[in-house]
Coordinates of C-alpha atoms and ligand atoms in Angstrom, one line a residue:
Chain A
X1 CA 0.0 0.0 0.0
X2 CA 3.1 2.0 0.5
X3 CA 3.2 5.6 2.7
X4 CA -0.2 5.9 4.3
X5 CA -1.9 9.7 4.6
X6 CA -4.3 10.0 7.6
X7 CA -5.3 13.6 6.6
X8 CA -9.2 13.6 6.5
X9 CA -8.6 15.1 3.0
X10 CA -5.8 12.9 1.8
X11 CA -5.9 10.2 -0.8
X12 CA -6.2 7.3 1.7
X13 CA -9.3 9.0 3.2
X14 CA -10.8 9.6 -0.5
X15 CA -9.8 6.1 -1.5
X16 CA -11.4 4.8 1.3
X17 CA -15.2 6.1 0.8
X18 CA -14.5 5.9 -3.7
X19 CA -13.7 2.2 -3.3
X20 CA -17.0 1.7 -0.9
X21 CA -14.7 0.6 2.2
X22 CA -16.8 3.4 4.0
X23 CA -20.1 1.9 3.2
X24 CA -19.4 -1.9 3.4
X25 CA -21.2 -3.7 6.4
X26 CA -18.9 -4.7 9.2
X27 CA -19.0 -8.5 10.7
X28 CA -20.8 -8.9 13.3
X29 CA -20.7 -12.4 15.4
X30 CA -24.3 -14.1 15.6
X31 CA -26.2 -13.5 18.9
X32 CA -30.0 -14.8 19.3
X33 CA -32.0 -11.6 19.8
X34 CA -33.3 -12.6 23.1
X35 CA -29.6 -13.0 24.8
X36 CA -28.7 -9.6 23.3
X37 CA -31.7 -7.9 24.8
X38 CA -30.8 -9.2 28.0
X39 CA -26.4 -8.1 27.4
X40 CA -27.8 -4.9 26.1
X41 CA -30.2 -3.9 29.0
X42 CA -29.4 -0.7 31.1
X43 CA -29.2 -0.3 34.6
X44 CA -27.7 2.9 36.8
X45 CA -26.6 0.2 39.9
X46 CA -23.3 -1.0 38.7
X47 CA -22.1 2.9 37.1
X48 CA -23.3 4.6 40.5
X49 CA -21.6 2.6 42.3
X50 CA -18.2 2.4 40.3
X51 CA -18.8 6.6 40.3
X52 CA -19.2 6.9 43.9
X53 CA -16.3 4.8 44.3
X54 CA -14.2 6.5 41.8
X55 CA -14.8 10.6 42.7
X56 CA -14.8 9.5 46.8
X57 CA -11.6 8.1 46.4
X58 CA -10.5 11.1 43.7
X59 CA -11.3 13.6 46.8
X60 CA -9.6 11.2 49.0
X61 CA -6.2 11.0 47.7
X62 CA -6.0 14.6 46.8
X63 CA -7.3 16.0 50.5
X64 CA -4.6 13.6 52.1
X65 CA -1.9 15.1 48.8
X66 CA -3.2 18.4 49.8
X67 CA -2.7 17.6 53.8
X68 CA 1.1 16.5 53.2
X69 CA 1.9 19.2 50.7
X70 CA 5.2 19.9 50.2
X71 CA 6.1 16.5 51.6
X72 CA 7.5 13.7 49.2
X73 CA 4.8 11.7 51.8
X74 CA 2.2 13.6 49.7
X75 CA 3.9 11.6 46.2
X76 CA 2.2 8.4 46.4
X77 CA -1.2 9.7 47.1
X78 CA -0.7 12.5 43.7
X79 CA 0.3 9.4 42.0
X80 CA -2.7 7.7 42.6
X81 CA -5.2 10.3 42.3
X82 CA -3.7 11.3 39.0
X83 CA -4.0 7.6 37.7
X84 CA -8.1 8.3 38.7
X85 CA -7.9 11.8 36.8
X86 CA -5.9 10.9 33.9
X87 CA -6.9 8.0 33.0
X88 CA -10.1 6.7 34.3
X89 CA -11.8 9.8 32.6
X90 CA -11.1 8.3 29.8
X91 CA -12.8 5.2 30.3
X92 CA -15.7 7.2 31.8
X93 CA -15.9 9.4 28.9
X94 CA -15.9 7.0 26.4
X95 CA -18.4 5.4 28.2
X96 CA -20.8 8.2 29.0
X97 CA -20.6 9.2 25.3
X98 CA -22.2 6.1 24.4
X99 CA -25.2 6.6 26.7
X100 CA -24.7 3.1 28.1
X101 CA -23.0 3.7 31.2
X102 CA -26.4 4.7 33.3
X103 CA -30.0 4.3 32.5
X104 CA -30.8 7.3 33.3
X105 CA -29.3 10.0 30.6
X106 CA -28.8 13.1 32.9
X107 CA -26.3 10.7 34.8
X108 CA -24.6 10.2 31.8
X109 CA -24.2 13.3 30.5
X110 CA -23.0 14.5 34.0
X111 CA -20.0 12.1 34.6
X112 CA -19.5 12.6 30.3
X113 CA -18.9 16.5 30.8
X114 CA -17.0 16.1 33.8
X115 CA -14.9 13.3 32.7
X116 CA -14.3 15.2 29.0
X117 CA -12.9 18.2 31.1
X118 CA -10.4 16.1 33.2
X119 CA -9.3 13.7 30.1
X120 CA -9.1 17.5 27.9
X121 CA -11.7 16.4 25.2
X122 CA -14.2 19.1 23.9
X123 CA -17.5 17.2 25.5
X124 CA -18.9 18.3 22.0
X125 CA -16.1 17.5 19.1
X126 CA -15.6 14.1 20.7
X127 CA -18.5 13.1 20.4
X128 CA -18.9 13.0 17.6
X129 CA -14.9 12.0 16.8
X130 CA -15.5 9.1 18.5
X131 CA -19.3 7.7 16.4
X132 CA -16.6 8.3 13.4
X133 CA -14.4 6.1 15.2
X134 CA -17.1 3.6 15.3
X135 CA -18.4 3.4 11.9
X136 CA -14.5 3.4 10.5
X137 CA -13.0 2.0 13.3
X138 CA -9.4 2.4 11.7
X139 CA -9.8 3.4 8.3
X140 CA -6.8 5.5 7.2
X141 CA -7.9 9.2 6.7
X142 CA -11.5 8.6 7.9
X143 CA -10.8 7.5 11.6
X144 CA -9.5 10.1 13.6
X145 CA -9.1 8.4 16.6
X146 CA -6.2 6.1 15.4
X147 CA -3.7 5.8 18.4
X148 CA -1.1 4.2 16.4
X149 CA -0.2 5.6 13.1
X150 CA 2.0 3.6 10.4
X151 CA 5.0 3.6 10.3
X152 CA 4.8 4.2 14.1
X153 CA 6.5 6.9 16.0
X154 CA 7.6 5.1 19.0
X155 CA 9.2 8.3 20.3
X156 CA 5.8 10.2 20.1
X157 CA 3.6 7.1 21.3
X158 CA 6.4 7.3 24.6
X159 CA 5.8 10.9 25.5
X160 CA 2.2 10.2 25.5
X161 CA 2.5 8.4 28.6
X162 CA 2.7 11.4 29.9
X163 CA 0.1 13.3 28.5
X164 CA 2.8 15.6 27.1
X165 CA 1.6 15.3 23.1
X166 CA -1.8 15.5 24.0
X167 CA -1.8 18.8 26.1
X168 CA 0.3 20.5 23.6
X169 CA -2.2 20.1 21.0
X170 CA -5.5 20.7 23.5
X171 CA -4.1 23.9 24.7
X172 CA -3.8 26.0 21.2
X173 CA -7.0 23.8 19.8
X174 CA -9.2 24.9 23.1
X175 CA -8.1 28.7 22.5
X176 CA -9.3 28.2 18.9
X177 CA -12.3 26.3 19.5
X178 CA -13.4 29.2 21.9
X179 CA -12.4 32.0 19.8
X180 CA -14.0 30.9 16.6
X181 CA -15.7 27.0 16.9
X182 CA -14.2 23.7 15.5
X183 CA -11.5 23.2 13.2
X184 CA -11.5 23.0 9.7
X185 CA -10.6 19.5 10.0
X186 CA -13.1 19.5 13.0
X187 CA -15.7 20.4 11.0
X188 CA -15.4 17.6 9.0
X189 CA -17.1 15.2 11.4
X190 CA -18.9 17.5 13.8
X191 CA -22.4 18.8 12.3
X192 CA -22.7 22.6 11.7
X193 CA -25.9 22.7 14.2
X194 CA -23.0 21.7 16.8
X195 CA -21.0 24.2 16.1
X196 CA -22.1 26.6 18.7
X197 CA -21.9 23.8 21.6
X198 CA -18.3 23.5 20.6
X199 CA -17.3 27.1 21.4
X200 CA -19.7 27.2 24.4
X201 CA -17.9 24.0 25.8
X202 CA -14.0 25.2 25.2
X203 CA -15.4 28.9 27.4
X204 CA -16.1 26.7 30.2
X205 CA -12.9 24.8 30.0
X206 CA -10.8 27.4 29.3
X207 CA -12.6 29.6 32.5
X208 CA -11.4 26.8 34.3
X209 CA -7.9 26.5 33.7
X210 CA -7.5 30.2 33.7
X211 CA -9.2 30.5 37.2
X212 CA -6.9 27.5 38.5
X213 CA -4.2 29.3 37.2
X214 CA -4.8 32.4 38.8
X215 CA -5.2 30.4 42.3
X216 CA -2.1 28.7 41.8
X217 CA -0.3 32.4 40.8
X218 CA -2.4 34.2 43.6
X219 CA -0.7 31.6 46.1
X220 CA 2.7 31.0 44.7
X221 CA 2.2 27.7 44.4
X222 CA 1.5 24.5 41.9
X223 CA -0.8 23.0 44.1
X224 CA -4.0 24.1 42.4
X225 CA -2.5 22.5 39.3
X226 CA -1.6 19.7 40.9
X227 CA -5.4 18.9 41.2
X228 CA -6.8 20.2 38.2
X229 CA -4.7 20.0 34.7
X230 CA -0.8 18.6 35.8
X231 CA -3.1 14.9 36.3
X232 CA -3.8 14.8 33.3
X233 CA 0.1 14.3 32.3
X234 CA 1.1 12.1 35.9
X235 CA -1.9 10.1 35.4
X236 CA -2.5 9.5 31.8
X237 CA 0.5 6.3 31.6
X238 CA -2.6 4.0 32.1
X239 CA -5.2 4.8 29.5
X240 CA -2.2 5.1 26.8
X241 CA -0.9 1.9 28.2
X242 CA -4.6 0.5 27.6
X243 CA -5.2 2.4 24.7
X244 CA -2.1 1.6 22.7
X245 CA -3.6 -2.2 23.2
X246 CA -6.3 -1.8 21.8
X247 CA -6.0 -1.6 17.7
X248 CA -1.8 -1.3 18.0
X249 CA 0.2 -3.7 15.7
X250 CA -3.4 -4.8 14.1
X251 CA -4.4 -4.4 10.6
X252 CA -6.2 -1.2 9.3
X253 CA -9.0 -0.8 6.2
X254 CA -10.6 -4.0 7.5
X255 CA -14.5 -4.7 8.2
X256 CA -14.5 -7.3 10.9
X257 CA -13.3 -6.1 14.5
X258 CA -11.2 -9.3 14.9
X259 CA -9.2 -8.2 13.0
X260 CA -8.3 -4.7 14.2
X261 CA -9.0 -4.9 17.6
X262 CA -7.8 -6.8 20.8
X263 CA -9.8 -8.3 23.8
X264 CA -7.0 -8.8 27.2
X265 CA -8.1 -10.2 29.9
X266 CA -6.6 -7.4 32.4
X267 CA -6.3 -7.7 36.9
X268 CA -9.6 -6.0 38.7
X269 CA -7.8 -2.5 39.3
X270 CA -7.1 -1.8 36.1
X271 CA -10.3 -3.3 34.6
X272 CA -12.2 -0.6 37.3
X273 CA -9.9 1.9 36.1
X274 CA -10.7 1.0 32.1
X275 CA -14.2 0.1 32.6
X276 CA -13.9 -3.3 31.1
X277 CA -12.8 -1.6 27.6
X278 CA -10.5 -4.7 27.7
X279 CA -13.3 -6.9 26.2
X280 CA -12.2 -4.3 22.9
X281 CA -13.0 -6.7 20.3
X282 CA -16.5 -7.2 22.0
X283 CA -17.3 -3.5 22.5
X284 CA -16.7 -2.6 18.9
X285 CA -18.7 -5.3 17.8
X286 CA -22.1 -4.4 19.8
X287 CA -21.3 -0.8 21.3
X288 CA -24.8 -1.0 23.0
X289 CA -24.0 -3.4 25.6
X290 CA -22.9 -1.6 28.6
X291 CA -19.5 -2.0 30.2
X292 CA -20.8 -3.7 33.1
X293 CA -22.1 -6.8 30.6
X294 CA -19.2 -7.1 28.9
X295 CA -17.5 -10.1 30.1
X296 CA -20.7 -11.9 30.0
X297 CA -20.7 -10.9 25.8
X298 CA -17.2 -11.9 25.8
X299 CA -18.2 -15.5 27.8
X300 CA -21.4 -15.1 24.7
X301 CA -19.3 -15.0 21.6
X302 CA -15.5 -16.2 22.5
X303 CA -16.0 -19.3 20.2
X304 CA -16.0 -16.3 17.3
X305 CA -12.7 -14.4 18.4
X306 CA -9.1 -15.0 18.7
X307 CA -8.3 -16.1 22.0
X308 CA -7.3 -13.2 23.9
X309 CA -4.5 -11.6 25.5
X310 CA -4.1 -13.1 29.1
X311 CA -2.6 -10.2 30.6
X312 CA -1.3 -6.8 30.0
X313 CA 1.9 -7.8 29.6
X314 CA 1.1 -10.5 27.4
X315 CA -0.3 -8.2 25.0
X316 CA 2.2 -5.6 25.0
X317 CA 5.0 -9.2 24.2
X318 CA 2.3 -9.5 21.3
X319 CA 2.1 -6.1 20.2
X320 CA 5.5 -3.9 20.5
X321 CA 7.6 -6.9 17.9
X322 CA 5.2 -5.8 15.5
X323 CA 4.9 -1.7 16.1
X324 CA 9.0 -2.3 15.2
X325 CA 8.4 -4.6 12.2
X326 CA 5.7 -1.7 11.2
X327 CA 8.7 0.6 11.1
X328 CA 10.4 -1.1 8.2
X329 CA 7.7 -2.6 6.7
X330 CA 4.1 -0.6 7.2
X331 CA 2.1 -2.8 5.4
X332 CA 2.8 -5.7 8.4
X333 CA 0.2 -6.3 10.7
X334 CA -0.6 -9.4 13.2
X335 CA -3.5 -11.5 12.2
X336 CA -4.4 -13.7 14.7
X337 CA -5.1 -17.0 14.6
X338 CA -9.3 -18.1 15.3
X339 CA -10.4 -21.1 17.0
X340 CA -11.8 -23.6 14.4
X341 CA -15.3 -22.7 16.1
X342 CA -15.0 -19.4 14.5
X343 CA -16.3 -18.4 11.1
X344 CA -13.6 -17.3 8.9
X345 CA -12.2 -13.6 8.8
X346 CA -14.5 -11.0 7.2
X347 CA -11.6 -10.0 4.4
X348 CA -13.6 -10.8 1.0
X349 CA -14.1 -7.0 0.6
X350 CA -10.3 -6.2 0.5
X351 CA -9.8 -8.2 -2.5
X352 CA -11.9 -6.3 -4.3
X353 CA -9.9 -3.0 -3.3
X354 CA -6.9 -2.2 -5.2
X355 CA -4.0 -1.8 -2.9
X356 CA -5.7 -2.0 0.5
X357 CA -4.9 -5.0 2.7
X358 CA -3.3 -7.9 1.2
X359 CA -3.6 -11.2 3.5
X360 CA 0.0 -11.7 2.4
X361 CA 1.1 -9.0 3.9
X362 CA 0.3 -10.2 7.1
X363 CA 2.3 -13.9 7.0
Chain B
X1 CA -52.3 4.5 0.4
X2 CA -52.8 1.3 1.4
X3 CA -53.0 -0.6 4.3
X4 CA -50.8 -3.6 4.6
X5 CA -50.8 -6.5 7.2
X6 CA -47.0 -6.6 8.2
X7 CA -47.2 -9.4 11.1
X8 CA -49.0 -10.4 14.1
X9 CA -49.1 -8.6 17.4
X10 CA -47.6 -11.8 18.6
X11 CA -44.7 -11.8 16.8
X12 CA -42.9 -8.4 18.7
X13 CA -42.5 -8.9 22.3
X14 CA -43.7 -6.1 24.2
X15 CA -40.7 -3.5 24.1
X16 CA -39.2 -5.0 21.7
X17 CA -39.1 -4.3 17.3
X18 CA -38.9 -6.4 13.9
X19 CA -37.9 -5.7 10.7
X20 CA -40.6 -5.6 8.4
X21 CA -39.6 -5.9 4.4
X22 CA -42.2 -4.8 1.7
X23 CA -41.5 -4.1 -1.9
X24 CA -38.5 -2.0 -1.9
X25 CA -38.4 -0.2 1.5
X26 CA -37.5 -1.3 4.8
X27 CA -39.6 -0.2 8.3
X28 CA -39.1 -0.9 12.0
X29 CA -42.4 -1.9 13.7
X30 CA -42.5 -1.6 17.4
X31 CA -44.6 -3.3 20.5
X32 CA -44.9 -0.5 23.1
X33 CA -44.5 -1.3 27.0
X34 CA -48.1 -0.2 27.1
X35 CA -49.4 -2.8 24.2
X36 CA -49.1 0.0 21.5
X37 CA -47.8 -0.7 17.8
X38 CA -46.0 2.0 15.5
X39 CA -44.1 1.7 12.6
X40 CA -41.1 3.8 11.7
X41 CA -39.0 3.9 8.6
X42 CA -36.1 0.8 9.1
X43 CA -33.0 2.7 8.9
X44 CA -31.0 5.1 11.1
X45 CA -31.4 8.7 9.9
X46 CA -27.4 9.2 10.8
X47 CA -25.7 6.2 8.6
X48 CA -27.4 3.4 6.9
X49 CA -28.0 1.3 9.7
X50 CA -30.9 -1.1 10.3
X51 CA -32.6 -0.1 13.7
X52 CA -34.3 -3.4 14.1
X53 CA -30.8 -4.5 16.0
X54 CA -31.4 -1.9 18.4
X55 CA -32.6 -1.6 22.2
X56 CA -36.2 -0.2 22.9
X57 CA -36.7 1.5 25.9
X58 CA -40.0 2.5 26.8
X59 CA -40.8 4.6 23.8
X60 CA -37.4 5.2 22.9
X61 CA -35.6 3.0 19.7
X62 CA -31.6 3.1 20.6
X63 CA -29.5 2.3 17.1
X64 CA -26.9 -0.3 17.5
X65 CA -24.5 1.8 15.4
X66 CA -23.9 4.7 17.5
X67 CA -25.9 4.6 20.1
X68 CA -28.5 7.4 18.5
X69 CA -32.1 7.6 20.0
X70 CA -35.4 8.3 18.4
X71 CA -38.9 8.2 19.9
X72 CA -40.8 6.0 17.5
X73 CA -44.1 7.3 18.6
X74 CA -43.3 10.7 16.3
X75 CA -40.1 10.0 14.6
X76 CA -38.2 12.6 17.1
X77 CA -34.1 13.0 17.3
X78 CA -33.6 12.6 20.7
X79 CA -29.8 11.7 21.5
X80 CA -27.0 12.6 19.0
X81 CA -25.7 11.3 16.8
X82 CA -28.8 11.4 15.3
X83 CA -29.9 15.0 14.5
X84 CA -32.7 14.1 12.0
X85 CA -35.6 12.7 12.5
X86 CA -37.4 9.3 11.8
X87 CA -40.0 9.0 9.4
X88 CA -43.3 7.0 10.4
X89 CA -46.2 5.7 9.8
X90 CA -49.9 5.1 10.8
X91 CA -50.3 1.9 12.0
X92 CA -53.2 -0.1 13.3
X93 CA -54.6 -3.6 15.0
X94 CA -57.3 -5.8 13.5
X95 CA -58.3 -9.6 14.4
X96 CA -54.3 -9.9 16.0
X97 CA -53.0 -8.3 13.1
X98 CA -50.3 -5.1 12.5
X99 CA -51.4 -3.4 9.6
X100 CA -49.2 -0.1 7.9
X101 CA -50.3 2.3 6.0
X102 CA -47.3 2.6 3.3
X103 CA -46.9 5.2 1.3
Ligands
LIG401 S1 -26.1 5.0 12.5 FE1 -27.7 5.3 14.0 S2 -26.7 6.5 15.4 FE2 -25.2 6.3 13.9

């Protein structure tokens, strides 16, 4: 396929919607109606609790950080409440923006605009970013939520453990956003009737950071910061260590999840702290099943998916050979093998495209 | 236009929807919590999606694509993506059977 472009108005991205890869119909494994009612039903019980348990320990950690400030003692606690900040927003935003978090929508919406400020997401671009993200879940030029980009810039994707890439490009794209609305390239996915929300949504955020700011100068100190914006660097290592899991080293301009996506099995604290987005493959599959249900779906349709990763670390063994082989050779991806329960990969469709995936390139 | 029996109230649970097929277009009928039918058109107004995949909740139709809501009672937008609204259709119940008036 040679160099790929990810601009939304590159050749990839027009290749991608002339050749019909847009349109095509995505695989979906085969669920009887009357189990998937039951994996897709909502209920506010399991997200109220997981919320109560994740902004009472949030104020927690930060009042004791807060208490032992300047101390080193204060460290461990900062450490952990940015973890909560920086990276189980993340979870909770992608969550929220589905709508399948709660039952009841206010609820939704409330932990979705809080957890969009902490993470540093416009509550009203992303949404719509991320439904994108969903209908072309790694499609070069249409998705723009790709993590990893071919070849891949290990330096960059290292930095983002710390937020650091991230920040630099919220900061001059909030100022924008509330001076004159979404981006060109914004505006590519977000509907002009949203336009408005956008701006109205970077005000807030940037009133915010400015009054924080002001605090921390009125006091001479970082310790405002240190509880609302620096977490979202010293806590962000998880969700890019999450993140990076789920599509990295797979292929791209494919229809059927199993192939771009990965399901790990992951320990309870950081399956709290990702909201079960481990069961990937699953998620992408059937994004109405909340992430409470989601190991039951996985238990559901495992016969259909490549076994999964059986820890975090046994992904990232699976996943970092071939974000190197990806450097000399960008067309290599891992294809994974399927039980023989399975129905075959969904890759008909790239045959028919001229220079888009090749199975060979993925021996 | 005319009035066409699509299926039998038995075959949609209560809260629940099928895909009904006739001639070239595609609807969505629905069994309301409260023993109501309606008909809707069958695909999502955001992306060419078939709703009948989708969650209902009381009068709400959730699409399985991006998690979109409609209330199929009047076709209304009511959770983005979806900014435009459904089209649908007079429906009614004789002997046990749907009938929709298809335009
Ligand atoms: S296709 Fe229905 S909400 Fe996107």
């Amino acid at each position: 396929m040679g160099k790929r472009d990810y601009s939304p108005f590159g050749a990839d991205a027009k290749r991608a919607v002339d050749s019909g890869l847009t349109a095509a119909e995505w695989y979906h494994t085969e669920v009887p109606r009357k189990v998937m009612k039951d994996l897709m039903a909502r209920s506010d019980g399991p997200a109220i609790r997981d919320t109560i348990l994740l902004y009472g320990s949030m104020i927690l950690l930060a009042g004791i950080g807060i208490a032992l400030w300047p101390s080193w003692w204060s460290a461990p606690f900062w450490l952990a409440y940015g973890v909560l900040y920086g990276s189980a927003s993340d979870s909770r935003w992608h969550e929220c923006s589905h709508g399948t978090a709660f039952k009841t929508p206010w609820m939704n919406n409330w932990v979705y605009q809080i957890a969009s400020f902490m993470i540093m997401r416009n509550s009203a671009t992303w949404r719509w970013s991320h439904a994108r993200h969903h209908s072309e879940t790694y499609l070069v030029g249409r998705d723009p939520e790709i993590a990893v980009m071919r070849p891949p810039e290990l330096a960059k994707l290292i930095l983002n453990f710390f937020g650091i890439l991230d920040v630099l490009k919220f900061f001059p794209t909030l100022i924008r956003n509330a001076v004159s609305g979404p981006t060109a390239e914004e505006r590519t996915f977000v509907p002009e009737s949203e336009w408005g929300k956008v701006q109205r949504v970077a005000l807030i955020h940037l009133t915010i950071y400015l009054a924080t700011l002001g605090l921390a100068v009125a006091l001479g100190s970082i310790l405002p910061l240190m509880v609302i914006g620096l977490p979202r660097l010293y806590g962000a290592w998880h969700h890019v260590m999450t993140g990076l899991l789920q599509h990295g080293g797979l292929a791209d301009n494919v229809i059927d999840h199993r192939l771009n996506s990965r399901t790990v099995l992951m320990n309870p604290i950081s399956r709290f702290i990702y909201w079960n987005m481990n069961y990937h493959v699953e998620h992408h599959m059937f994004p109405m099943v909340p992430y409470h249900a989601l190991p039951r779906l996985h238990e559901v349709i495992k016969a259909d998916l490549p076994p999964p990763n059986r820890s975090i670390a046994e992904a990232f063994r699976e996943m970092w050979p071939a974000l190197k082989r990806q450097l000399l050779n960008e067309d290599y991806f891992l294809k994974r093998d399927l039980p023989p329960t399975a129905k075959p990969y969904r890759e008909d469709f790239h045959q028919y495209v001229p220079g888009m995936m090749r199975p060979a390139a993925a021996e | 236009m005319p009035w066409i029996s699509a299926c039998s109230t038995d075959d949609i649970d209560a809260e629940d929807l099928i895909r009904w097929d006739h001639g070239a277009q595609t609807f969505a009928i629905y069994h309301s919590p409260d023993g109501q039918f309606y008909a809707t058109a069958g695909r999502c107004t955001h992306e060419d999606v078939h709703l009948c995949d989708g969650l209902v909740m009381g009068h709400l139709i959730e699409c399985p694509k991006h998690n979109g809501q409609f209330d199929y009672r009047t076709g209304e937008a009511k959770r983005a993506p979806v900014c435009v609204n459904l089209r649908t259709f007079p429906v009614k119940v004789e002997a046990g059977q749907v009938y929709v008036e298809v335009p």
